[in-house]
CSV table of N, CA and C in Angstrom, one decimal:
chain,number,residue,atom,x,y,z
N,834,MET,N,41.8,15.9,-6.8
N,834,MET,CA,42.2,16.8,-5.6
N,834,MET,C,43.3,15.9,-5.3
N,835,THR,N,44.2,16.8,-5.0
N,835,THR,CA,45.1,15.9,-4.0
N,835,THR,C,45.3,16.9,-2.4
N,836,PHE,N,45.9,16.2,-1.5
N,836,PHE,CA,45.4,16.4,-0.3
N,836,PHE,C,47.6,16.2,0.2
N,837,SER,N,47.6,17.1,1.0
N,837,SER,CA,48.5,16.5,1.6
N,837,SER,C,49.1,15.8,3.3
N,838,LEU,N,49.6,15.3,2.6
N,838,LEU,CA,50.2,14.2,3.9
N,838,LEU,C,50.0,14.6,5.3
N,839,THR,N,50.1,16.0,5.6
N,839,THR,CA,50.4,16.6,6.6
N,839,THR,C,48.9,16.9,7.1
N,840,LEU,N,47.9,17.7,6.0
N,840,LEU,CA,46.8,17.5,6.2
N,840,LEU,C,46.2,16.3,6.8
N,841,LEU,N,46.4,15.7,6.5
N,841,LEU,CA,45.2,14.1,6.7
N,841,LEU,C,45.8,13.4,7.7
N,842,VAL,N,46.8,13.8,8.6
N,842,VAL,CA,47.2,13.5,9.7
N,842,VAL,C,47.1,14.4,10.6
N,843,GLN,N,46.5,15.8,10.5
N,843,GLN,CA,46.0,16.7,10.9
N,843,GLN,C,44.5,16.3,11.4
N,844,PHE,N,43.7,16.0,10.4
N,844,PHE,CA,42.6,15.7,10.1
N,844,PHE,C,42.2,14.2,11.2
N,845,SER,N,43.0,13.8,11.2
N,845,SER,CA,43.0,12.2,11.7
N,845,SER,C,43.3,12.6,13.2
N,846,ALA,N,43.7,12.7,13.5
N,846,ALA,CA,44.1,13.5,14.9
N,846,ALA,C,43.1,14.3,15.5
N,847,CYS,N,42.8,15.4,14.9
N,847,CYS,CA,41.5,16.2,15.2
N,847,CYS,C,40.3,15.4,15.7
N,848,LEU,N,39.8,14.0,14.5
N,848,LEU,CA,38.7,13.3,14.7
N,848,LEU,C,39.0,12.7,16.0
N,849,THR,N,40.3,11.8,16.0
N,849,THR,CA,40.5,11.1,17.1
N,849,THR,C,39.9,12.0,18.7
N,850,ARG,N,40.8,13.1,18.8
N,850,ARG,CA,40.5,13.9,20.0
N,850,ARG,C,39.1,14.3,20.2
N,851,GLN,N,38.4,14.4,18.8
N,851,GLN,CA,37.0,14.6,19.3
N,851,GLN,C,36.0,13.3,19.8
N,852,GLN,N,36.8,12.2,19.5
N,852,GLN,CA,36.1,10.7,19.8
N,852,GLN,C,36.1,10.5,21.2
N,853,LEU,N,37.3,11.0,21.3
N,853,LEU,CA,37.9,10.7,22.4
N,853,LEU,C,37.1,11.5,24.3
N,854,ARG,N,36.6,13.0,23.6
N,854,ARG,CA,35.6,13.8,24.0
N,854,ARG,C,34.4,13.7,24.0
N,855,SER,N,34.1,13.0,22.5
N,855,SER,CA,32.7,12.3,22.9
N,855,SER,C,32.2,11.1,22.9
N,856,THR,N,33.0,10.0,23.7
N,856,THR,CA,32.6,8.5,23.4
N,856,THR,C,31.8,8.3,25.2
N,857,PRO,N,31.0,7.9,24.9
N,857,PRO,CA,30.1,6.9,26.4
N,857,PRO,C,31.8,6.8,27.4
N,858,SER,N,31.0,7.4,28.5
N,858,SER,CA,32.4,6.6,29.5
N,858,SER,C,32.4,5.0,29.9
N,859,LYS,N,33.7,4.6,30.0
N,859,LYS,CA,33.9,3.0,30.3
N,859,LYS,C,32.8,2.2,30.8
N,860,GLN,N,32.4,3.2,31.9
N,860,GLN,CA,31.5,2.3,32.9
N,860,GLN,C,30.6,2.2,32.0
N,861,TYR,N,29.6,2.9,31.5
N,861,TYR,CA,28.6,2.7,30.6
N,861,TYR,C,29.0,1.4,30.0
N,862,VAL,N,29.5,1.3,29.3
N,862,VAL,CA,30.0,0.2,28.3
N,862,VAL,C,29.8,-1.4,28.6
N,863,GLN,N,31.0,-0.9,30.0
N,863,GLN,CA,31.1,-2.6,30.8
N,863,GLN,C,30.0,-2.5,31.4
N,864,GLN,N,29.6,-1.7,32.0
N,864,GLN,CA,27.7,-1.8,32.5
N,864,GLN,C,27.2,-2.6,31.3
N,865,LEU,N,27.1,-2.5,30.5
N,865,LEU,CA,25.6,-2.8,28.8
N,865,LEU,C,26.0,-4.2,28.9
N,866,HIS,N,27.2,-4.2,29.0
N,866,HIS,CA,28.3,-5.5,28.4
N,866,HIS,C,28.6,-6.6,29.9
N,867,SER,N,27.7,-5.9,31.0
N,867,SER,CA,28.5,-7.2,32.4
N,867,SER,C,27.4,-8.3,32.5
N,868,SER,N,27.6,-9.4,33.1
N,868,SER,CA,26.5,-10.2,32.7
N,868,SER,C,25.1,-9.6,33.1
N,869,ALA,N,24.8,-8.6,34.2
N,869,ALA,CA,23.8,-8.7,35.6
N,869,ALA,C,23.2,-7.4,34.2
N,870,ALA,N,24.3,-6.7,33.2
N,870,ALA,CA,23.0,-5.6,32.8
N,870,ALA,C,22.3,-6.3,31.9
N,871,THR,N,22.5,-7.9,31.7
N,871,THR,CA,21.4,-7.6,30.2
N,871,THR,C,19.9,-7.7,29.6
N,872,GLN,N,19.6,-7.1,31.1
N,872,GLN,CA,18.4,-6.7,30.8
N,872,GLN,C,18.0,-5.0,30.1
N,873,ALA,N,19.4,-4.2,30.7
N,873,ALA,CA,19.7,-3.1,30.6
N,873,ALA,C,20.0,-2.9,28.6
N,874,ALA,N,21.0,-4.2,28.3
N,874,ALA,CA,21.5,-4.1,27.3
N,874,ALA,C,20.2,-4.7,26.2
N,875,ALA,N,19.3,-5.7,26.5
N,875,ALA,CA,18.0,-6.0,25.9
N,875,ALA,C,17.4,-4.5,25.5
N,876,VAL,N,17.2,-3.5,26.8
N,876,VAL,CA,16.3,-2.5,26.6
N,876,VAL,C,17.0,-1.5,25.7
N,877,ARG,N,18.4,-1.4,25.2
N,877,ARG,CA,18.9,-0.3,24.6
N,877,ARG,C,19.2,-0.9,23.0
N,878,SER,N,19.3,-1.9,23.2
N,878,SER,CA,19.2,-2.5,21.5
N,878,SER,C,17.5,-2.8,21.2
N,879,SER,N,16.5,-3.0,21.9
N,879,SER,CA,15.4,-2.2,21.3
N,879,SER,C,15.1,-0.9,21.3
N,880,THR,N,15.8,-0.4,21.8
N,880,THR,CA,15.0,1.6,21.6
N,880,THR,C,16.2,1.2,20.2
N,881,ILE,N,17.1,1.1,20.5
N,881,ILE,CA,18.0,1.4,18.8
N,881,ILE,C,17.4,0.8,18.0
N,882,ASP,N,16.5,-0.1,17.8
N,882,ASP,CA,15.6,-0.7,16.6
N,882,ASP,C,14.8,0.1,16.1
N,883,TRP,N,14.2,0.4,17.2
N,883,TRP,CA,13.0,1.1,17.1
N,883,TRP,C,13.4,2.7,16.8
N,884,MET,N,14.6,3.2,17.1
N,884,MET,CA,15.4,4.2,16.5
N,884,MET,C,15.5,4.1,14.9
N,885,VAL,N,15.9,2.9,14.8
N,885,VAL,CA,16.3,2.9,13.3
N,885,VAL,C,14.7,3.4,12.3
N,886,ASP,N,13.8,2.3,12.7
N,886,ASP,CA,12.2,2.3,12.1
N,886,ASP,C,12.3,3.8,12.3
N,887,THR,N,11.9,4.0,12.9
N,887,THR,CA,11.6,6.1,13.0
N,887,THR,C,12.9,6.9,12.5
N,888,ALA,N,13.4,6.6,12.5
N,888,ALA,CA,14.8,7.4,11.5
N,888,ALA,C,14.1,7.1,9.8
N,889,GLN,N,14.1,5.9,9.3
N,889,GLN,CA,13.3,5.3,8.2
N,889,GLN,C,12.3,6.2,7.6
N,890,LYS,N,11.3,5.5,8.8
N,890,LYS,CA,9.5,6.4,8.6
N,890,LYS,C,10.2,8.1,8.5
N,891,LEU,N,10.7,8.4,9.0
N,891,LEU,CA,11.0,9.7,9.0
N,891,LEU,C,12.0,10.3,7.6
N,892,LYS,N,12.4,9.1,6.9
N,892,LYS,CA,13.8,9.7,6.1
N,892,LYS,C,14.4,10.5,6.5
N,893,LEU,N,14.9,10.4,7.4
N,893,LEU,CA,16.5,10.6,8.0
N,893,LEU,C,17.1,10.5,7.5
N,894,SER,N,18.6,11.0,7.2
N,894,SER,CA,19.4,10.1,6.8
N,894,SER,C,20.0,9.6,7.7
N,895,SER,N,21.3,8.8,7.4
N,895,SER,CA,21.9,7.5,8.2
N,895,SER,C,22.7,8.5,9.3
N,896,ASP,N,23.8,9.6,8.6
N,896,ASP,CA,24.2,9.9,9.4
N,896,ASP,C,23.5,10.2,10.3
N,897,SER,N,22.3,11.0,10.1
N,897,SER,CA,21.5,11.7,11.8
N,897,SER,C,21.4,10.4,12.5
N,898,LEU,N,20.9,9.5,12.4
N,898,LEU,CA,20.8,8.1,12.8
N,898,LEU,C,22.1,7.5,13.8
N,899,PHE,N,23.1,7.4,13.2
N,899,PHE,CA,24.1,7.2,13.9
N,899,PHE,C,24.4,8.3,15.0
N,900,LEU,N,24.3,9.5,14.7
N,900,LEU,CA,24.5,10.5,15.4
N,900,LEU,C,23.6,11.0,16.6
N,901,ALA,N,22.5,10.1,16.3
N,901,ALA,CA,21.7,10.3,16.9
N,901,ALA,C,21.7,9.2,18.2
N,902,VAL,N,22.3,7.9,18.0
N,902,VAL,CA,22.6,7.1,18.9
N,902,VAL,C,23.7,7.2,19.1
N,903,GLN,N,24.5,8.3,19.1
N,903,GLN,CA,25.3,8.5,19.8
N,903,GLN,C,25.1,9.6,21.3
N,904,LEU,N,24.6,9.9,20.5
N,904,LEU,CA,23.4,11.3,21.4
N,904,LEU,C,23.4,10.6,22.8
N,905,LEU,N,22.3,9.4,22.1
N,905,LEU,CA,21.3,9.3,22.8
N,905,LEU,C,22.4,8.0,24.4
N,906,ASP,N,23.3,7.4,23.4
N,906,ASP,CA,24.3,6.6,24.7
N,906,ASP,C,25.4,7.5,25.4
N,907,ARG,N,25.2,8.8,24.9
N,907,ARG,CA,26.2,9.8,25.9
N,907,ARG,C,25.4,10.7,26.6
N,908,PHE,N,23.8,10.5,26.4
N,908,PHE,CA,22.9,10.9,27.8
N,908,PHE,C,23.0,9.9,28.5
N,909,LEU,N,22.5,8.5,28.1
N,909,LEU,CA,22.5,7.8,29.2
N,909,LEU,C,23.6,7.5,30.2
N,910,ALA,N,24.8,7.7,29.5
N,910,ALA,CA,26.1,7.0,30.1
N,910,ALA,C,26.0,8.3,31.3
N,911,ALA,N,26.0,9.3,30.9
N,911,ALA,CA,26.0,10.3,31.7
N,911,ALA,C,25.0,10.6,33.1
N,912,VAL,N,23.4,10.1,32.0
N,912,VAL,CA,22.4,9.9,33.7
N,912,VAL,C,22.6,8.6,34.5
N,913,LEU,N,23.2,7.9,33.9
N,913,LEU,CA,23.2,6.3,34.7
N,913,LEU,C,24.1,6.8,35.5
N,914,GLN,N,25.3,7.2,35.5
N,914,GLN,CA,26.8,7.7,36.0
N,914,GLN,C,26.4,8.5,37.1
N,915,GLU,N,25.0,9.4,36.8
N,915,GLU,CA,24.9,10.2,38.4
N,915,GLU,C,24.0,9.8,39.1
N,916,CYS,N,23.1,8.9,38.3
N,916,CYS,CA,22.4,8.2,39.4
N,916,CYS,C,23.0,6.0,39.9
N,917,ALA,N,24.0,6.2,39.8
N,917,ALA,CA,24.6,5.1,39.7
N,917,ALA,C,23.9,4.1,41.1
N,918,GLY,N,23.8,2.8,41.1
N,918,GLY,CA,23.2,2.3,42.3
N,918,GLY,C,21.5,2.5,42.9
N,919,THR,N,21.3,3.4,42.1
N,919,THR,CA,20.2,4.3,43.1
N,919,THR,C,18.5,3.8,42.5
N,920,THR,N,17.7,4.1,43.0
N,920,THR,CA,16.2,3.5,41.9
N,920,THR,C,16.2,4.5,41.1
N,921,ALA,N,16.4,5.6,40.8
N,921,ALA,CA,16.6,6.5,39.5
N,921,ALA,C,17.3,6.2,38.6
N,922,ALA,N,18.3,5.2,38.8
N,922,ALA,CA,18.8,4.5,37.7
N,922,ALA,C,17.8,3.9,36.9
N,923,GLN,N,17.2,3.3,37.5
N,923,GLN,CA,16.1,2.2,37.0
N,923,GLN,C,15.1,3.3,36.4
N,924,ALA,N,14.6,4.0,37.1
N,924,ALA,CA,13.9,4.8,36.0
N,924,ALA,C,14.0,5.5,35.0
N,925,CYS,N,15.0,5.8,34.8
N,925,CYS,CA,15.8,5.9,33.4
N,925,CYS,C,15.2,5.1,32.5
N,926,LEU,N,15.8,4.3,32.5
N,926,LEU,CA,15.3,3.0,31.7
N,926,LEU,C,13.8,2.7,31.6
N,927,GLN,N,12.9,3.6,32.0
N,927,GLN,CA,11.6,2.8,31.5
N,927,GLN,C,11.4,2.9,30.4
N,928,ALA,N,10.7,2.6,29.8
N,928,ALA,CA,9.8,3.1,28.5
N,928,ALA,C,9.9,4.3,27.9
N,929,ASN,N,9.0,4.6,28.5
N,929,ASN,CA,8.7,5.8,28.1
N,929,ASN,C,9.5,7.3,28.3
N,930,LYS,N,10.3,7.2,29.3
N,930,LYS,CA,11.3,8.1,29.6
N,930,LYS,C,12.6,8.1,28.2
N,931,LEU,N,12.7,6.3,28.3
N,931,LEU,CA,14.1,6.3,26.9
N,931,LEU,C,13.3,6.4,25.7
N,932,GLN,N,12.1,6.6,26.0
N,932,GLN,CA,11.5,6.8,24.1
N,932,GLN,C,11.4,8.3,23.6
N,933,LEU,N,11.1,8.6,24.8
N,933,LEU,CA,11.3,10.6,24.7
N,933,LEU,C,12.7,10.9,24.6
N,934,SER,N,13.9,9.8,25.5
N,934,SER,CA,14.9,10.4,25.4
N,934,SER,C,15.3,10.2,23.7
N,935,ALA,N,15.1,8.9,23.5
N,935,ALA,CA,15.5,8.5,21.8
N,935,ALA,C,14.8,9.3,20.9
N,936,ILE,N,13.8,9.9,20.7
N,936,ILE,CA,12.9,10.9,20.3
N,936,ILE,C,13.6,12.0,20.0
N,937,THR,N,14.6,12.5,21.0
N,937,THR,CA,15.2,14.0,21.1
N,937,THR,C,16.0,14.0,20.7
N,938,ALA,N,17.1,12.5,21.1
N,938,ALA,CA,17.8,12.3,19.9
N,938,ALA,C,17.7,12.7,18.8
N,939,LEU,N,16.9,12.0,18.2
N,939,LEU,CA,16.7,11.8,16.9
N,939,LEU,C,15.9,13.2,16.0
N,940,TRP,N,15.7,14.3,16.9
N,940,TRP,CA,15.7,15.7,16.5
N,940,TRP,C,16.3,16.2,16.5
N,941,VAL,N,17.1,15.9,17.9
N,941,VAL,CA,18.6,16.9,17.6
N,941,VAL,C,19.6,16.7,16.7
N,942,ALA,N,19.8,15.2,16.7
N,942,ALA,CA,20.3,14.9,15.2
N,942,ALA,C,20.2,15.2,14.2
N,943,ALA,N,18.6,15.1,13.5
N,943,ALA,CA,18.3,15.2,12.4
N,943,ALA,C,18.4,17.0,12.2
N,944,LYS,N,18.7,17.8,13.4
N,944,LYS,CA,18.5,19.2,13.1
N,944,LYS,C,20.2,19.7,13.3
N,945,TYR,N,20.7,19.1,13.5
N,945,TYR,CA,22.5,19.2,13.7
N,945,TYR,C,22.7,18.7,12.0
N,946,GLU,N,21.8,17.5,11.6
N,946,GLU,CA,22.4,16.6,10.2
N,946,GLU,C,22.2,17.3,9.1
N,947,GLY,N,20.9,17.6,9.0
N,947,GLY,CA,19.9,17.6,7.9
N,947,GLY,C,19.8,19.3,7.8
N,948,ALA,N,19.2,18.6,6.0
N,948,ALA,CA,19.3,20.3,5.7
N,948,ALA,C,17.7,20.5,5.7
N,949,CYS,N,16.9,19.6,5.6
N,949,CYS,CA,15.1,19.5,5.6
N,949,CYS,C,14.9,18.5,7.0
N,950,VAL,N,14.2,19.2,8.2
N,950,VAL,CA,14.1,18.4,8.6
N,950,VAL,C,12.6,18.2,9.2
N,951,PRO,N,11.8,17.3,9.3
N,951,PRO,CA,10.5,17.3,9.5
N,951,PRO,C,10.4,17.8,11.6
N,952,GLY,N,9.3,18.3,11.2
N,952,GLY,CA,8.7,19.4,12.6
N,952,GLY,C,8.5,18.6,13.5
N,953,ALA,N,8.6,18.9,14.7
N,953,ALA,CA,8.5,18.1,15.3
N,953,ALA,C,7.2,17.1,15.9
N,954,SER,N,6.2,18.1,15.4
N,954,SER,CA,5.1,16.9,15.3
N,954,SER,C,5.2,15.6,15.0
N,955,ALA,N,6.4,15.9,14.0
N,955,ALA,CA,6.9,14.8,12.8
N,955,ALA,C,7.4,13.2,13.4
N,956,PHE,N,8.3,14.4,14.4
N,956,PHE,CA,8.3,13.2,15.5
N,956,PHE,C,8.0,12.5,16.6
N,957,LEU,N,6.8,13.5,17.3
N,957,LEU,CA,6.0,13.2,18.3
N,957,LEU,C,5.3,12.0,18.0
N,958,GLN,N,5.0,11.6,16.6
N,958,GLN,CA,3.7,11.0,16.2
N,958,GLN,C,4.0,9.8,16.6
N,959,HIS,N,5.5,9.7,16.7
N,959,HIS,CA,6.3,8.1,16.6
N,959,HIS,C,6.2,7.4,18.2
N,960,LEU,N,6.0,8.2,18.9
N,960,LEU,CA,6.2,8.4,20.3
N,960,LEU,C,4.4,7.8,20.3
N,961,SER,N,4.8,6.2,21.7
N,961,SER,CA,3.5,5.6,21.8
N,961,SER,C,2.4,6.2,22.2
N,962,GLY,N,2.8,7.2,23.2
N,962,GLY,CA,1.7,8.0,24.1
N,962,GLY,C,0.7,8.9,22.5
N,963,ALA,N,1.9,9.0,21.7
N,963,ALA,CA,1.1,10.4,20.1
N,963,ALA,C,0.0,9.1,20.1
N,964,ALA,N,-0.2,8.3,19.5
N,964,ALA,CA,-1.4,7.4,18.7
N,964,ALA,C,-2.3,8.2,19.1
N,965,HIS,N,-2.9,9.1,20.4
N,965,HIS,CA,-4.1,9.0,20.9
N,965,HIS,C,-4.7,10.6,20.6
N,966,GLY,N,-3.5,10.9,19.5
N,966,GLY,CA,-3.7,12.5,19.2
N,966,GLY,C,-3.2,13.4,20.5
N,967,ASN,N,-2.8,12.8,21.3
N,967,ASN,CA,-2.0,14.0,22.6
N,967,ASN,C,-0.2,14.4,22.2
N,968,GLN,N,-0.2,15.1,21.1
N,968,GLN,CA,1.3,15.5,20.4
N,968,GLN,C,0.7,16.6,21.2
N,969,HIS,N,-0.2,17.3,21.4
N,969,HIS,CA,0.4,18.6,22.1
N,969,HIS,C,1.2,19.0,23.3
N,970,GLY,N,0.2,17.8,23.9
N,970,GLY,CA,1.1,17.9,25.5
N,970,GLY,C,2.0,17.2,25.2
N,971,LEU,N,2.7,16.8,24.7
N,971,LEU,CA,4.0,16.1,24.5
N,971,LEU,C,5.2,17.0,23.9
N,972,LEU,N,5.0,18.2,23.0
N,972,LEU,CA,5.7,18.9,22.6
N,972,LEU,C,7.0,19.8,23.9
N,973,PRO,N,6.0,20.1,25.1
N,973,PRO,CA,6.7,21.2,26.0
N,973,PRO,C,7.3,19.9,26.5
N,974,GLN,N,7.2,18.5,27.2
N,974,GLN,CA,8.2,17.4,27.1
N,974,GLN,C,9.3,17.4,26.2
N,975,LEU,N,8.9,17.6,24.9
N,975,LEU,CA,10.2,17.1,24.1
N,975,LEU,C,11.1,18.5,24.0
N,976,LEU,N,10.6,19.5,24.1
N,976,LEU,CA,11.3,20.7,24.5
N,976,LEU,C,12.5,20.8,25.4
N,977,GLU,N,11.3,20.0,26.3
N,977,GLU,CA,12.2,19.9,27.6
N,977,GLU,C,13.2,19.0,27.6
N,978,ALA,N,13.1,18.0,26.9
N,978,ALA,CA,13.7,16.4,27.0
N,978,ALA,C,15.5,17.2,26.3
N,979,GLU,N,15.1,18.2,24.8
N,979,GLU,CA,16.4,18.5,24.4
N,979,GLU,C,17.1,19.7,24.9
N,980,GLN,N,16.3,20.6,26.0
N,980,GLN,CA,17.2,20.4,26.8
N,980,GLN,C,18.1,20.2,27.7
N,981,VAL,N,17.7,18.9,28.4
N,981,VAL,CA,18.2,18.2,29.5
N,981,VAL,C,19.3,17.5,28.7
N,982,LEU,N,19.0,17.5,27.1
N,982,LEU,CA,20.2,16.2,26.5
N,982,LEU,C,21.3,17.3,26.2
N,983,LEU,N,21.3,18.3,25.4
N,983,LEU,CA,22.0,19.3,25.4
N,983,LEU,C,22.5,19.8,26.6
N,984,THR,N,22.3,19.9,27.4
N,984,THR,CA,22.9,20.4,28.9
N,984,THR,C,23.6,19.5,29.3
N,985,THR,N,23.0,17.6,29.3
N,985,THR,CA,23.9,16.6,29.7
N,985,THR,C,25.3,16.6,29.0
N,986,ILE,N,25.1,17.0,27.7
N,986,ILE,CA,26.2,16.4,26.9
N,986,ILE,C,27.1,17.4,26.7
N,987,ASP,N,26.9,18.8,27.3
N,987,ASP,CA,27.4,20.1,27.5
N,987,ASP,C,27.5,20.5,25.7
N,988,HIS,N,26.4,20.8,25.4
N,988,HIS,CA,25.9,20.9,23.7
N,988,HIS,C,27.0,20.6,23.0
N,989,ARG,N,27.7,19.0,22.5
N,989,ARG,CA,29.0,19.0,22.3
N,989,ARG,C,28.0,17.8,20.8
N,990,LEU,N,27.6,18.6,19.7
N,990,LEU,CA,27.2,18.0,18.8
N,990,LEU,C,28.3,17.3,18.1
N,991,ALA,N,29.1,18.1,17.9
N,991,ALA,CA,30.0,17.7,16.4
N,991,ALA,C,30.6,16.4,17.2
N,992,ALA,N,30.8,15.5,16.3
N,992,ALA,CA,31.5,14.2,16.8
N,992,ALA,C,31.9,13.5,16.1
N,993,PRO,N,33.1,12.7,15.7
N,993,PRO,CA,32.5,11.7,14.4
N,993,PRO,C,31.9,10.5,15.4
N,994,THR,N,30.9,9.6,14.4
N,994,THR,CA,30.6,8.7,15.1
N,994,THR,C,30.8,7.3,14.0
N,995,ALA,N,30.5,6.7,14.7
N,995,ALA,CA,31.0,5.0,13.9
N,995,ALA,C,30.8,5.1,12.1
N,996,LYS,N,30.2,5.6,12.2
N,996,LYS,CA,29.9,6.0,10.7
N,996,LYS,C,30.6,6.7,9.8
N,997,THR,N,31.0,7.6,10.5
N,997,THR,CA,32.8,8.5,10.0
N,997,THR,C,33.5,8.0,9.9
N,998,PHE,N,34.1,7.1,11.0
N,998,PHE,CA,35.5,5.4,10.3
N,998,PHE,C,35.2,4.6,9.6
N,999,LEU,N,33.8,5.0,9.3
N,999,LEU,CA,33.5,3.4,8.5
N,999,LEU,C,34.1,4.0,6.6
N,1000,ARG,N,33.5,5.7,6.6
N,1000,ARG,CA,33.7,5.9,5.6
N,1000,ARG,C,35.2,6.2,5.2
N,1001,ARG,N,36.1,6.3,6.6
N,1001,ARG,CA,38.0,6.4,6.2
N,1001,ARG,C,38.5,4.9,5.2
N,1002,TYR,N,37.9,4.1,6.6
N,1002,TYR,CA,38.4,2.6,6.5
N,1002,TYR,C,37.7,2.4,4.7
N,1003,LEU,N,36.6,2.7,4.2
N,1003,LEU,CA,36.4,2.3,2.9
N,1003,LEU,C,37.1,3.6,2.1
N,1004,ALA,N,37.3,4.4,1.9
N,1004,ALA,CA,37.8,5.3,1.1
N,1004,ALA,C,39.7,5.0,1.1
N,1005,ARG,N,40.1,3.9,2.5
N,1005,ARG,CA,41.3,3.4,2.6
N,1005,ARG,C,41.3,2.1,1.8
N,1006,VAL,N,40.4,1.4,1.5
N,1006,VAL,CA,40.3,0.1,1.1
N,1006,VAL,C,40.0,0.2,-0.5
N,1007,ALA,N,39.3,1.5,-0.8
N,1007,ALA,CA,39.6,1.2,-2.2
N,1007,ALA,C,40.6,2.4,-2.8
N,1008,VAL,N,41.1,2.8,-2.1
N,1008,VAL,CA,42.5,3.5,-2.5
N,1008,VAL,C,43.5,2.1,-3.0
N,1009,SER,N,43.3,1.5,-2.1
N,1009,SER,CA,44.3,0.2,-1.7
N,1009,SER,C,44.5,-0.3,-3.0
């Protein structure tokens, strides 16, 4: 199968435009890497570690995981920008709210990327408060969090992730 060079250039330009529209704000990235934000960066890091473990337990694809991390970053960037400097910004990083946002991002990404997605109850089992059989009380929270996440990111799910560019790079290396 051969592709024309023009088609590849158009595809690359399209991916670049999508990436620019779906990248978290520069302020969010700078905030995570500033010396004052070491706690926020550590919380984000442990949340992503938890997302990796949860995605493996749920047998989600790596595409779903990469998209979920990107959705979480885009969501947090928007929320933290909106709440900048207030105590509400710190409340966004509370463990229970962040974990709910993370599981919601995983659920949304799995529904977008996957053909066979575990039910909401499978995702809710991995929340800390769900260990005591409180899943039914968490379902409305998950549905509300899904609505908030999708509204916050303007329903833009289709976006290139780091894995998209990794695939392209590896394809180029293999051709070389």
